[in-house]
Coordinates of C-alpha atoms in Angstrom, one line a residue:
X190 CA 0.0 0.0 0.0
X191 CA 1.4 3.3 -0.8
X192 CA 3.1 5.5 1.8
X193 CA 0.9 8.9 2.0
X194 CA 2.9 10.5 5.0
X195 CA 5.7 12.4 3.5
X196 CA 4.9 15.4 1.2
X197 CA 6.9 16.9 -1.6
X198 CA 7.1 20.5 -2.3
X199 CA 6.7 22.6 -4.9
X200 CA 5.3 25.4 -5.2
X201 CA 29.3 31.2 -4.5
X202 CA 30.0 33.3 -1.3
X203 CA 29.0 36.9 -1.2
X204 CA 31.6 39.3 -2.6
X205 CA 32.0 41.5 0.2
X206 CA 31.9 38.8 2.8
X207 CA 34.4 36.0 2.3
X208 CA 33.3 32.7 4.4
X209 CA 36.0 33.5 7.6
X210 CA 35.0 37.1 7.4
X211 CA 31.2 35.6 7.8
X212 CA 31.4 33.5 10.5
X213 CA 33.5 36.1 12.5
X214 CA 31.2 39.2 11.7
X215 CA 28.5 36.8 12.9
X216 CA 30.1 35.6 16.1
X217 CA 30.8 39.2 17.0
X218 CA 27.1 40.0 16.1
X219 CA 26.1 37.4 18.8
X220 CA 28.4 38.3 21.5
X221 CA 27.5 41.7 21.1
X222 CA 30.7 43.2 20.0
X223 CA 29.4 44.7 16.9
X224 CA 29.0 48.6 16.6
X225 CA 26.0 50.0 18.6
X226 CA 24.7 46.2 19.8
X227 CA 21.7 46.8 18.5
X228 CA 21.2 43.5 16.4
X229 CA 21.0 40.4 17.7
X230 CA 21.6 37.6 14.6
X231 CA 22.2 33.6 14.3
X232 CA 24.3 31.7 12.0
X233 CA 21.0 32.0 9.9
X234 CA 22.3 35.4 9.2
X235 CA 25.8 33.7 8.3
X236 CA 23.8 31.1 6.0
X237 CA 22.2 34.0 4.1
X238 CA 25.3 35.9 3.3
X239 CA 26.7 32.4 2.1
X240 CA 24.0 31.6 -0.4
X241 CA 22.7 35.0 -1.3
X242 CA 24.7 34.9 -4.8
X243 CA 23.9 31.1 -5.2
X244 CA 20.5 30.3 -4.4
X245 CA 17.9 31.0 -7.5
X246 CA 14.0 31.1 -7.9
X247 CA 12.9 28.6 -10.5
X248 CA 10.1 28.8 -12.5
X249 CA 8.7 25.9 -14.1
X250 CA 6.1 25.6 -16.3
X251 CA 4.6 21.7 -16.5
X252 CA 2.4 19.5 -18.8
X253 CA 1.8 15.9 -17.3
X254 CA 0.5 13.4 -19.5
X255 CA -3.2 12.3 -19.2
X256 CA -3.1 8.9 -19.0
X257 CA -6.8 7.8 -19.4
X258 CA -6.2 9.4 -22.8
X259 CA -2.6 8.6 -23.7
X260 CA -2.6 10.3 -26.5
X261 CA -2.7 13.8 -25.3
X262 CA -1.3 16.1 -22.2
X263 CA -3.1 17.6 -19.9
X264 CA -2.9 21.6 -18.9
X265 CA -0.1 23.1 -18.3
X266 CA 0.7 24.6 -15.3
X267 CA 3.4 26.6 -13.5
X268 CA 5.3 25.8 -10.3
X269 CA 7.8 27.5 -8.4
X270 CA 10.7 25.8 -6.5
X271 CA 14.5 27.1 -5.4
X272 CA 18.0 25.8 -6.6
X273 CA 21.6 26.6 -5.9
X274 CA 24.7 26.7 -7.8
X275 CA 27.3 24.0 -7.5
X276 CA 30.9 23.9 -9.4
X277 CA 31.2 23.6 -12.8
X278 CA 28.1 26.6 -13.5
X279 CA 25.1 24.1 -13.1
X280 CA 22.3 24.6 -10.7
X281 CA 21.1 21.6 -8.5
X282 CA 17.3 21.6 -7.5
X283 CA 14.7 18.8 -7.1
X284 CA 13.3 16.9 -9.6
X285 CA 9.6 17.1 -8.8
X286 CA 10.4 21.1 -9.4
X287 CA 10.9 20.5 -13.0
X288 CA 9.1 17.1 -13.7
X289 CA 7.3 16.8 -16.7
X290 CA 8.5 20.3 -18.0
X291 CA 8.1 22.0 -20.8
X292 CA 9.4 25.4 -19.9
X293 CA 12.1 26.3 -17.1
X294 CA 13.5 29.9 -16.0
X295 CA 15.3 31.0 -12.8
X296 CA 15.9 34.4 -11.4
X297 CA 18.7 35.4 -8.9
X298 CA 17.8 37.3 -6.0
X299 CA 18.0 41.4 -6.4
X300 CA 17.2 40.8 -10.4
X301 CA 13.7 40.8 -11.9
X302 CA 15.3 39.2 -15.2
X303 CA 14.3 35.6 -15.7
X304 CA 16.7 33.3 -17.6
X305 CA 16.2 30.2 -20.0
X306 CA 17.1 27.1 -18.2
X307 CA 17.6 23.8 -19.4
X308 CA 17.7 20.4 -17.9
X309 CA 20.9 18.6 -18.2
X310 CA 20.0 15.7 -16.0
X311 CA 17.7 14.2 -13.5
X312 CA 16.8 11.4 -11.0
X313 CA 13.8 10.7 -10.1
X314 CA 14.3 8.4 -7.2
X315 CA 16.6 10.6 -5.5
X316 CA 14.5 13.8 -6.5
X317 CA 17.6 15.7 -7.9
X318 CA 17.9 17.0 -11.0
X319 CA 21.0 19.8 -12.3
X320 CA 19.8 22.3 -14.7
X321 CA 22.3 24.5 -16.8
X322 CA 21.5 28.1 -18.3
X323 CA 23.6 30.0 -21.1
X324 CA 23.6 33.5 -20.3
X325 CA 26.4 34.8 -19.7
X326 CA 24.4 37.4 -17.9
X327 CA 23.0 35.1 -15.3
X328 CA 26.1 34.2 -14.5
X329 CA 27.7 37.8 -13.5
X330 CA 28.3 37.9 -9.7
X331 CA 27.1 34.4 -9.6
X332 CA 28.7 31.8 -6.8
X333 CA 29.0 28.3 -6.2
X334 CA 28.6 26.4 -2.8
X335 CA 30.3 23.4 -2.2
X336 CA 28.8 20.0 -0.5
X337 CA 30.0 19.5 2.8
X338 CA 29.4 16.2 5.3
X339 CA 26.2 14.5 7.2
X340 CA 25.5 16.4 9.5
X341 CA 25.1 14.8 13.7
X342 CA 22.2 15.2 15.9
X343 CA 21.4 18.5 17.0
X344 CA 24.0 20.1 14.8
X345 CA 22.1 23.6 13.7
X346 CA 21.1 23.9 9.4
X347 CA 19.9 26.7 7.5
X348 CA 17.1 26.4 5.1
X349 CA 17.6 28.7 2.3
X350 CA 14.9 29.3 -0.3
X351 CA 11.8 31.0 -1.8
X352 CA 8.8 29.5 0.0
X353 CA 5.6 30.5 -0.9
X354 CA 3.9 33.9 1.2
X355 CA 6.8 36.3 -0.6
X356 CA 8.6 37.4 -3.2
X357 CA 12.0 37.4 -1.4
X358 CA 14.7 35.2 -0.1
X359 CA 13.9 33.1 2.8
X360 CA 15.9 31.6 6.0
X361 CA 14.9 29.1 8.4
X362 CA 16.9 28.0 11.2
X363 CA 16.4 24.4 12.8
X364 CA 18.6 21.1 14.5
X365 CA 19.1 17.7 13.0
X366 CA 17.2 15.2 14.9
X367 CA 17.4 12.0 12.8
X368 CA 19.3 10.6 9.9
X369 CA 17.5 7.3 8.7
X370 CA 16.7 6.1 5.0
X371 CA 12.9 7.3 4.4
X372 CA 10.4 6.9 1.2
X373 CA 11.0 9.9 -0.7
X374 CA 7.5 10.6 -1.9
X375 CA 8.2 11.9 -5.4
X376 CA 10.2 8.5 -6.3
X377 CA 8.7 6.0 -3.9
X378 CA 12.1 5.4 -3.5
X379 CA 13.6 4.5 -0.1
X380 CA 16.9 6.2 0.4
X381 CA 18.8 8.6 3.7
X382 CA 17.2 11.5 4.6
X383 CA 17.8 13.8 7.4
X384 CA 15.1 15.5 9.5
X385 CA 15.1 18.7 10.7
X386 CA 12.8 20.5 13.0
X387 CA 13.0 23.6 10.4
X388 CA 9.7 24.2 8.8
X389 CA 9.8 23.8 5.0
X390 CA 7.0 24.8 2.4
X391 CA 6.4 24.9 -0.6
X392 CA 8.8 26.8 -2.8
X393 CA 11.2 25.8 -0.3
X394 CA 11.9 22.9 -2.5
X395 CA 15.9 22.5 -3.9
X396 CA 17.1 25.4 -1.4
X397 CA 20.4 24.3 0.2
X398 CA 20.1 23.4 3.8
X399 CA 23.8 25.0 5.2
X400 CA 25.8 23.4 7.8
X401 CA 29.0 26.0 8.7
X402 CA 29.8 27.3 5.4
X403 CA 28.8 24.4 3.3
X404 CA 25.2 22.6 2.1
X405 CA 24.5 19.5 4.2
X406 CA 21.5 18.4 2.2
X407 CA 18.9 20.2 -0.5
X408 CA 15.1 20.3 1.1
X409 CA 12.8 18.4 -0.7
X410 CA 9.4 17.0 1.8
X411 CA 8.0 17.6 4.8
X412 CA 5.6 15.4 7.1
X413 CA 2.2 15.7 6.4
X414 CA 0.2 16.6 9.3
X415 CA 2.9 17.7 11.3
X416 CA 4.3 21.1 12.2
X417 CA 7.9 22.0 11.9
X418 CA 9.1 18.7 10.6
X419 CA 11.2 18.8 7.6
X420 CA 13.4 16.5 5.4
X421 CA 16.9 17.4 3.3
X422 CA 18.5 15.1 0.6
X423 CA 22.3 14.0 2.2
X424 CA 25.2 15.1 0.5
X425 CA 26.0 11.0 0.0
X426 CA 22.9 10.8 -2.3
X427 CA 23.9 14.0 -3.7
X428 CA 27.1 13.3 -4.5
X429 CA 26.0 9.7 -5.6
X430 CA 23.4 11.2 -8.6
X431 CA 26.1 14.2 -9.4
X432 CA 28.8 11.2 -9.9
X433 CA 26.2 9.4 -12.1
X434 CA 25.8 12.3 -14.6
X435 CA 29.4 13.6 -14.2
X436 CA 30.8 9.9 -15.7
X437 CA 28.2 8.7 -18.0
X438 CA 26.1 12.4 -18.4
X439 CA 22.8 11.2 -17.2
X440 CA 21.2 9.9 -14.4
X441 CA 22.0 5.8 -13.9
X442 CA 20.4 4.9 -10.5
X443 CA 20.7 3.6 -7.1
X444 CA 21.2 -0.1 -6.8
X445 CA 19.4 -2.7 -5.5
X446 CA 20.1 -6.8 -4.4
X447 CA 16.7 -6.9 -5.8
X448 CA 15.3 -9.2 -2.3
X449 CA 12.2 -9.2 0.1
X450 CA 14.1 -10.3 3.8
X451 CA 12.3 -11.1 7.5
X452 CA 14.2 -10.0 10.7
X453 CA 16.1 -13.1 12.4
X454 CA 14.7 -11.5 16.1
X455 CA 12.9 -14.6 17.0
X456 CA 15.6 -17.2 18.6
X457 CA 13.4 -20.2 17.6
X458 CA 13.9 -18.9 14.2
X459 CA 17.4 -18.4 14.3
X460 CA 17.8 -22.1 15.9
X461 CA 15.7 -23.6 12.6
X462 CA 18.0 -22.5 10.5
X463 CA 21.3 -23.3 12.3
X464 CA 22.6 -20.0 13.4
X465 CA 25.4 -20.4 16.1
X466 CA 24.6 -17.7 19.2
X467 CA 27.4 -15.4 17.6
X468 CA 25.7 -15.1 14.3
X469 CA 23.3 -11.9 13.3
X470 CA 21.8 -11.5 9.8
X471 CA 18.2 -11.3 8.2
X472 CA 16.1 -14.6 6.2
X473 CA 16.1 -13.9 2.5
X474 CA 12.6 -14.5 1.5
X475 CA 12.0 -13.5 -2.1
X476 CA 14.4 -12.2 -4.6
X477 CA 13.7 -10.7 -8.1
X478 CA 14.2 -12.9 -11.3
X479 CA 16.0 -10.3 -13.3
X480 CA 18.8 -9.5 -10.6
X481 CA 22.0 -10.9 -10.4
X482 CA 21.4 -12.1 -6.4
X483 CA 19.0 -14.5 -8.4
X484 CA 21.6 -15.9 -9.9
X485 CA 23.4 -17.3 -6.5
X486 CA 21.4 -16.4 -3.6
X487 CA 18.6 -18.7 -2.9
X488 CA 15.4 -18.6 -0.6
X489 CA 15.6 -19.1 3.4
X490 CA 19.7 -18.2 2.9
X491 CA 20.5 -16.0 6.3
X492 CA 22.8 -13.0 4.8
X493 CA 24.8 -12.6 7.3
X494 CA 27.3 -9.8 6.3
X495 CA 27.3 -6.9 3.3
X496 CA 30.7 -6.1 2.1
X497 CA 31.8 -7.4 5.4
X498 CA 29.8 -5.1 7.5
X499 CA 27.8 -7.5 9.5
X500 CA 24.6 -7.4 9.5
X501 CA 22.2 -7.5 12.6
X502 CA 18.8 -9.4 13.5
X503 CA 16.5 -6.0 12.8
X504 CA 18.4 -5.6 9.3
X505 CA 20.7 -3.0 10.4
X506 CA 24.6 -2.2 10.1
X507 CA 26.8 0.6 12.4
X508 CA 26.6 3.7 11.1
X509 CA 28.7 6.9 13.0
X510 CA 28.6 7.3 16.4
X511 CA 26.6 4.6 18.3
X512 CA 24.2 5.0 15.1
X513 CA 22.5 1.9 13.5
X514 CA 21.1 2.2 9.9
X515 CA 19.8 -0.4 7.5
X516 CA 21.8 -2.7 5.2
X517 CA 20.1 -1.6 2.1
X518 CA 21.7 2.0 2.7
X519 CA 25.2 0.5 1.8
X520 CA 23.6 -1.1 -1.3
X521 CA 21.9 1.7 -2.9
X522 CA 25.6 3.7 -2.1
X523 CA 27.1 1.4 -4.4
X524 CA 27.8 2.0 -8.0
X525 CA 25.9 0.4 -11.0
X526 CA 27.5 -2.9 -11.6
X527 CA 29.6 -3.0 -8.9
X528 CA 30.1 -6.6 -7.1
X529 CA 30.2 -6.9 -3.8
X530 CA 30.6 -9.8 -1.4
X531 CA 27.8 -11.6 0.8
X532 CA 28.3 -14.1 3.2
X533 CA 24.9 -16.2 4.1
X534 CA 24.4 -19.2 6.0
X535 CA 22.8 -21.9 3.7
X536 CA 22.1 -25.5 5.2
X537 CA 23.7 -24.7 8.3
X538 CA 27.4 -23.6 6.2
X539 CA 28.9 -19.9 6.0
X540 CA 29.8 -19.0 1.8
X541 CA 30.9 -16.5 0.5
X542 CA 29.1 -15.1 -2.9
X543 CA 29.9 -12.2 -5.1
X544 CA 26.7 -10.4 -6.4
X545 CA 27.2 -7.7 -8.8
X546 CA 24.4 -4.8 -7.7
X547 CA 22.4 -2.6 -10.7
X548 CA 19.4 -0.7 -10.3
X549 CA 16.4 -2.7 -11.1
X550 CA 13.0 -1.5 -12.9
X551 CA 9.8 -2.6 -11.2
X552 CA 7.1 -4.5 -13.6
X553 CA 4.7 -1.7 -12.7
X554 CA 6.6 1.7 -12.5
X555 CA 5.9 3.9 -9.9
X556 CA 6.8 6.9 -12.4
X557 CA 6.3 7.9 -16.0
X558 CA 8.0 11.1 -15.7
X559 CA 9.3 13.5 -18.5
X560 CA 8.5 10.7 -21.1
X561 CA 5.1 10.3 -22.9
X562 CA 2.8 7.6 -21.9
X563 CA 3.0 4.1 -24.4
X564 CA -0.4 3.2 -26.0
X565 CA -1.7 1.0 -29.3
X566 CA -5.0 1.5 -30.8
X567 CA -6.5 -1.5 -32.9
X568 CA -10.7 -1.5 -33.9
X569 CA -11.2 0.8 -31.0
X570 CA -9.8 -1.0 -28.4
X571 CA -6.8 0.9 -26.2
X572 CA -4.1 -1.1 -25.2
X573 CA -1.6 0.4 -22.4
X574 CA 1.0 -0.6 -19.7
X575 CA -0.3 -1.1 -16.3
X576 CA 1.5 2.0 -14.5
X577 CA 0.9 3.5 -11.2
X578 CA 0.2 6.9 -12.7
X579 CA -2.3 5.4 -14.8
X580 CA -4.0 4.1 -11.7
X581 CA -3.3 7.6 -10.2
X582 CA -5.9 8.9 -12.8
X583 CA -8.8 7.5 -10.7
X584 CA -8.2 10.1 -7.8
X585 CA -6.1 10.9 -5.0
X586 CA -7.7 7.7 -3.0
X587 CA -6.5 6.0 -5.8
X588 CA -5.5 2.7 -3.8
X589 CA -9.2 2.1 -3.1
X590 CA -11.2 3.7 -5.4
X591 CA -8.8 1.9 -8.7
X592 CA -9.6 -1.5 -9.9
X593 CA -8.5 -3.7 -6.7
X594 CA -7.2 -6.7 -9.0
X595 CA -4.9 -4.2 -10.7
X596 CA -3.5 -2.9 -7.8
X597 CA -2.7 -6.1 -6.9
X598 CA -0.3 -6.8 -9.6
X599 CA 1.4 -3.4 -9.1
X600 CA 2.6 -4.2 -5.5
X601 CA 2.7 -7.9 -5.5
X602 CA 4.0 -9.1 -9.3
X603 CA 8.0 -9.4 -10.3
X604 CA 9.5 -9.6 -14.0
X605 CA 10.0 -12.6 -14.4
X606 CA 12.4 -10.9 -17.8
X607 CA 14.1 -7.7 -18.5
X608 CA 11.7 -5.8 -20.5
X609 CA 8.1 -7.6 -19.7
X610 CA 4.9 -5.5 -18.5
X611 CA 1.8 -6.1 -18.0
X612 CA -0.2 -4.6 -20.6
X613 CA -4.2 -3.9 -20.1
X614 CA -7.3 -2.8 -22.6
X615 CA -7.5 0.4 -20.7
X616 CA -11.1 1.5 -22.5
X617 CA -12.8 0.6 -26.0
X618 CA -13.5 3.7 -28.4
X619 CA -16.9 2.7 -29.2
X620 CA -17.2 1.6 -33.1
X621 CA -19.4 -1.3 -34.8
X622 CA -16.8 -3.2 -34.9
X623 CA -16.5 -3.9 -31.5
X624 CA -19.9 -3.8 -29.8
X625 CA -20.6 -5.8 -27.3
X626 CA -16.8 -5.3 -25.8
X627 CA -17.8 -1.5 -24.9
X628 CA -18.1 -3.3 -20.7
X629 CA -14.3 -4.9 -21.4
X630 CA -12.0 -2.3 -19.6
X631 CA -9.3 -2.5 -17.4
X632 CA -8.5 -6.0 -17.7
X633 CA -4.9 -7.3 -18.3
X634 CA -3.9 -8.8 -21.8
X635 CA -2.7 -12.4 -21.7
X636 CA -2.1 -13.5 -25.2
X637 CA -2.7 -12.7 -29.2
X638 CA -3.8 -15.6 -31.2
X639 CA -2.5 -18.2 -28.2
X640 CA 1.1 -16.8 -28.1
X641 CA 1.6 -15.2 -24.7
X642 CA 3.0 -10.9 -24.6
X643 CA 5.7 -9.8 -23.3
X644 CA 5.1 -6.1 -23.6
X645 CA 3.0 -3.6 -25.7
X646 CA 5.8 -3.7 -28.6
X647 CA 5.3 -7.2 -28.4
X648 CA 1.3 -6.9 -28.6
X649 CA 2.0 -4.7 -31.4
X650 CA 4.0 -6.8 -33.3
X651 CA 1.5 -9.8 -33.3
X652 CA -1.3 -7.7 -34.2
X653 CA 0.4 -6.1 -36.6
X654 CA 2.1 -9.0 -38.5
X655 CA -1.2 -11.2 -38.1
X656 CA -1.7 -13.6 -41.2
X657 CA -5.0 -15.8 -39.7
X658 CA -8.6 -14.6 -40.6
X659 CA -9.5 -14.1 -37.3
X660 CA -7.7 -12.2 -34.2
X661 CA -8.1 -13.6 -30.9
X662 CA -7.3 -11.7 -27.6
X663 CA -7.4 -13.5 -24.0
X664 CA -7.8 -11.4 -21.5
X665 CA -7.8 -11.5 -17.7
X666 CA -11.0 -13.4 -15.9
X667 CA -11.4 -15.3 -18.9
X668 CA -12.1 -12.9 -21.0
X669 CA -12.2 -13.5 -24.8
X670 CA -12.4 -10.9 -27.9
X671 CA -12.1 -12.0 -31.6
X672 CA -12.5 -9.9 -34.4
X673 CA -12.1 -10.0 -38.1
X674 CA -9.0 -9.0 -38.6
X675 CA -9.4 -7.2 -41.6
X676 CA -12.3 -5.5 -41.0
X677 CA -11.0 -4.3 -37.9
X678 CA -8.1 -3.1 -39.5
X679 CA -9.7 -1.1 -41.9
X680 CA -12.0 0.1 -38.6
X681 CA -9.4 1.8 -37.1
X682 CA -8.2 4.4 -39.4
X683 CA -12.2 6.3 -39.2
X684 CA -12.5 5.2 -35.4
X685 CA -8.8 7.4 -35.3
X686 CA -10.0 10.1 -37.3
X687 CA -13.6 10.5 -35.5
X688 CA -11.9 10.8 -31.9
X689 CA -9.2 13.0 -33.6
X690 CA -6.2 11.0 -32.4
X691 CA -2.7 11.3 -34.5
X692 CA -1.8 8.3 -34.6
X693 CA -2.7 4.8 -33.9
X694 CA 0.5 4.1 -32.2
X695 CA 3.3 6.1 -29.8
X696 CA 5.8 6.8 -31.0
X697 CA 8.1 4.8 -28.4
X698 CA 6.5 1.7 -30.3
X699 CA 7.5 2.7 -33.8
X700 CA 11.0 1.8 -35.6
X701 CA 13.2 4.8 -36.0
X702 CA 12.7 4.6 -40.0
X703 CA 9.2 5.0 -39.8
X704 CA 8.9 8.0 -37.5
X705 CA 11.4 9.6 -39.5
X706 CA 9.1 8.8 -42.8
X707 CA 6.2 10.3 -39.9
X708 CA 8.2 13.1 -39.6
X709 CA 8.8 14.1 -43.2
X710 CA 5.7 13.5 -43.9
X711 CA 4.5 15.9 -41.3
X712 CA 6.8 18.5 -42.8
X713 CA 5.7 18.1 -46.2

C-alpha cells in the first residue's frame, strides 16, 4: 500500500563577505561586540550571506500526460521551486520542481530578469535533478557552494529558499534530529534522509540546507500533518546522482540486491535455520528474477554480512557514532555494476558469494516522468501498460477507489524478464466493430492468437504481423475478444479520425525509420 505520510514540495559566497569574514562578523554579532549592539543575529544570518549569490527562484512551467487518454497532455501549469549553484556553473534543484516540463526559468535574487534554463540531468528516485543556463548574464556575480558532510544530531542547518507567502529570499533555522533512509515521496524510493525541526513549504523545495559554510542536504518534503518537521537530501545521495551524470552524463540509478528479507529476532527462528549464538543476519525471502542475487542467492539463505559489515537481526549495520542504519543503505551507495561480497548461511554452512548490484525496474513503475505515456490503438480497443500513474488517474484515494485486481499486480508481481509488462485494454472507443466489448476495460492482456506478450511492442507486433482470418485476444478473468482482422483493421483508421487522435501508435513503439518517414511527412 502506498506510503501517503511524506509530502513533496513545490510550489558562490557573497563578494564583500568572504566565508572567515562571515562567521567572524556573525560571532561578533552574537556576543554583542558589533558597533552599537543593536542586532542580535544567528548563523542563519551567516547562512544567508553564504548563499545570497547562489541560491535561485525557478520557475517551471509543467504538462503531465493524461493517461486515461494517452494520446494527449493535460494543462499546463506553472510551479515554483528554489536551486543553488554548485561547481562547474550548473544549478542543483529537485526533480519534482521540474518534472514533466516543458518550460524552465530561474531568477537570482536582487534581479527581476528571468533566464532560460535547461535540464541537463535528472533522477527521479533521488528527486535531484542539475539544470544549466547559457547567459552569460546570469552568470555575473554568480557563486557556487560546495557539498560538505552528514550532519550529527542536533548540529544547527539553514534552510535557504523562496517559500511561498513572498517574493523574497527566505531563511529558516532548525537542529538535526534524525538521519535514517525514508520513502522519498516523489520517487517511492527509499533512500537517507535527514530530518530537521525547520519548517519547509512549498517553494522551499531545492534550497540548500547549510551546515558552517557548506550545504548539508537540499530540502525536498515535509511530514504531512505535522508542524515543523522537515526532510533534506544527504550530500552521500547528492554526491551519488552528481557522480552518475558527471561519468556517463545522465542519471544511472541507485542499486538494489533486488530481495524481500524477514528479521532473524525470534531465537526459535534463528535455531531452525542453524545460526550459532554469535551469528546476526536477516532470512532472504523472495528475490527478483532479473537481478543478479537471483543468480546465486537462494530462498531461506540467512545474509549474514554486506561487504563485510555484519549485518544485525533487525536488518541494520553501524553507522557513525553509536548509530544503527539499514543494510540496504550501503547497497543503494554502491555503483551500478559493482560486485560486492555476501556471506549467508545456507544449510547450516557460511559462503561467501559475489553479487554484482544494478538498479532494477519494477514491472509496474511507480513513475512515468518526463516521457510520454506508451499506447496502441486497434478497432477501437486501447491497449496500455499497467502504470501507477495510470491508476493515479482515478483520484487521490486512488489505492481504493482503482480497480482492486490491478492494484494487486502493481505491489505484488516481479518480471520474471528484463523488458516484460503487464499490458491492459484500458477502454474501448466505441465503433461497430467492436460492440458488445464496450463493458471490457481494465483488464490485463494475456495473449494474441495463443502466443503469450511480453510487452505492448510485443502486442504490437502480433497484431500487426497477423496472417490468420481471425484475431483472438485473451484477456484476464477469462475474457475472450475475436474480431475479423481485416475489418477491424480497416476500422481503425475512421475510429482514429472521429476521436481526432494522431496516430494509432506512440511513438516509443515505432522503428526509428518509420517515425522519420512520420516526420517528413509531417513536414511536407
Amino acid at each position: 500500500m502506498p506510503n501517503p505520510t511524506f509530502r513533496i514540495l513545490t510550489p558562490p559566497i557573497c563578494p564583500s563577505l568572504t566565508c572567515e569574514k562571515v562567521k567572524r562578523e556573525t560571532k561578533e554579532v552574537e556576543e554583542g561586540e558589533t558597533e552599537g549592539g543593536e542586532f542580535q543575529f544567528t548563523d542563519a544570518y551567516a547562512a544567508l550571506q553564504l548563499a545570497i549569490d547562489a541560491v535561485v527562484k525557478i520557475f517551471t512551467v509543467s504538462s503531465s500526460p493524461n493517461y486515461v487518454l494517452p494520446w494527449q497532455n493535460k494543462s499546463q501549469i506553472e510551479t515554483m521551486g528554489s536551486g543553488f549553484v554548485i561547481p562547474g556553473r550548473r544549478i542543483l534543484t529537485n526533480a519534482h520542481v521540474v518534472a514533466d516540463h516543458t518550460f524552465v526559468r530561474v531568477r537570482k535574487h536582487g534581479s527581476p530578469a528571468k533566464y532560460r534554463a535547461e535540464v541537463q540531468a535528472v533522477g527521479h528516485e533521488c528527486d535531484l535533478a542539475v539544470l544549466v543556463v547559457e547567459s552569460e548574464e546570469f552568470w555575473e556575480g554568480m557563486h557556487f557552494l560546495l557539498l560538505g558532510d552528514i550532519p550529527f544530531l542536533q548540529q544547527a542547518v539553514a534552510v535557504v529558499g523562496y517559500p511561498h507567502g513572498g517574493e523574497s529570499i527566505s531563511v529558516t533555522k532548525g537542529v538535526v534530529s534524525r538521519v535514517e533512509p525514508i520513502k522519498y515521496a516523489h520517487g517511492d524510493t527509499q533512500l537517507m534522509a535527514i530530518q530537521i525541526d525547520a519548517a519547509i513549504n512549498p517553494g522551499n523545495s531545492g534550497g540548500p540546507a547549510i551546515m558552517d559554510d557548506k550545504v548539508a542536504g537540499v530540502a525536498f518534503q515535509n511530514l504531512s500533518g505535522a508542524e515543523n518537521i522537515g526532510y533534506i537530501i544527504p550530500v552521500p545521495v547528492i554526491k551519488h546522482f552528481l557522480s552518475d551524470v558527471d561519468e556517463s552524463g545522465e542519471y544511472v540509478g541507485f542499486c538494489s540486491l533486488g530481495l524481500s528479507y524477514q528479521a532473524a529476532e525470534n531465537a526459535q527462528l534463528r535455531e531452525h535455520f542453524h545460526m550459532r549464538p554469535e551469528m546476526t543476519g536477516v532470512l532472504v525471502s523472495k528475490i527478483n528474477p532479473i537481478s543478479d542475487a537471483h543468480r546465486v542467492l537462494k530462498k531461506d539463505d540467512i545474509m549474514l554480512a554486506f561487504d563485510g559489515v555484519p549485518i544485525a537481526n533487525d536488518g541494520t549495520v553501524p553507522f557513525r557514532n553509536r548509530e544503527r542504519i539499514t543494510f540496504e543503505h550501503l547497497v543503494s551507495m554502491k555503483k551500478a555494476n559493482e560486485t560486492s561480497k555476501i556471506r549467508v548461511l545456507r544449510d547450516g554452512q557460511e559462503l561467501e558469494l559475489s553479487v554484482v548490484v544494478h538498479p532494477l525496474n519494477a514491472l509496474v513503475p511507480v513513475h512515468q516522468y518526463d516521457k510520454l505515456p506508451s499506447y496502441y490503438i486497434f478497432a477501437g480497443l486501447v491497449f496500455v501498460p499497467l502504470t501507477q500513474p495510470y491508476l493515479h488517474e482515478f483520484g487521490e484515494d486512488w489505492y481504493n477507489t482503482s480497480p482492486r485486481h490491478l492494484c494487486d499486480l502493481s505491489f505484488r508481481r516481479m518480471p520474471k524478464k528484463v523488458g516484460e509488462q503487464l499490458v491492459i485494454l484500458s477502454q474501448v472507443l466505441m465503433d461497430e466493430i467492436n460492440v458488445g466489448y464496450e463493458r471490457l476495460e481494465d483488464l490485463q492482456v494475456k495473449k494474441v492468437n495463443g502466443v503469450e506478450i511480453n510487452n505492448l511492442k510485443h502486442l504490437c507486433q502480433l497484431v500487426e504481423d497477423c496472417k490468420e482470418e481471425s484475431l483472438r485476444l485473451d484477456l484476464d478473468k477469462e475474457r475472450v475478444v475475436a474480431l475479423n482482422y481485416n475489418k477491424a483493421k480497416l476500422a481503425t483508421s475512421h475510429i482514429l479520425k472521429r476521436h481526432r487522435i494522431p496516430s494509432a501508435t506512440s511513438t516509443d513503439l515505432l522503428d526509428s525509420e518509420v517515425i522519420k518517414e512520420e516526420e517528413e511527412a509531417a513536414e511536407a
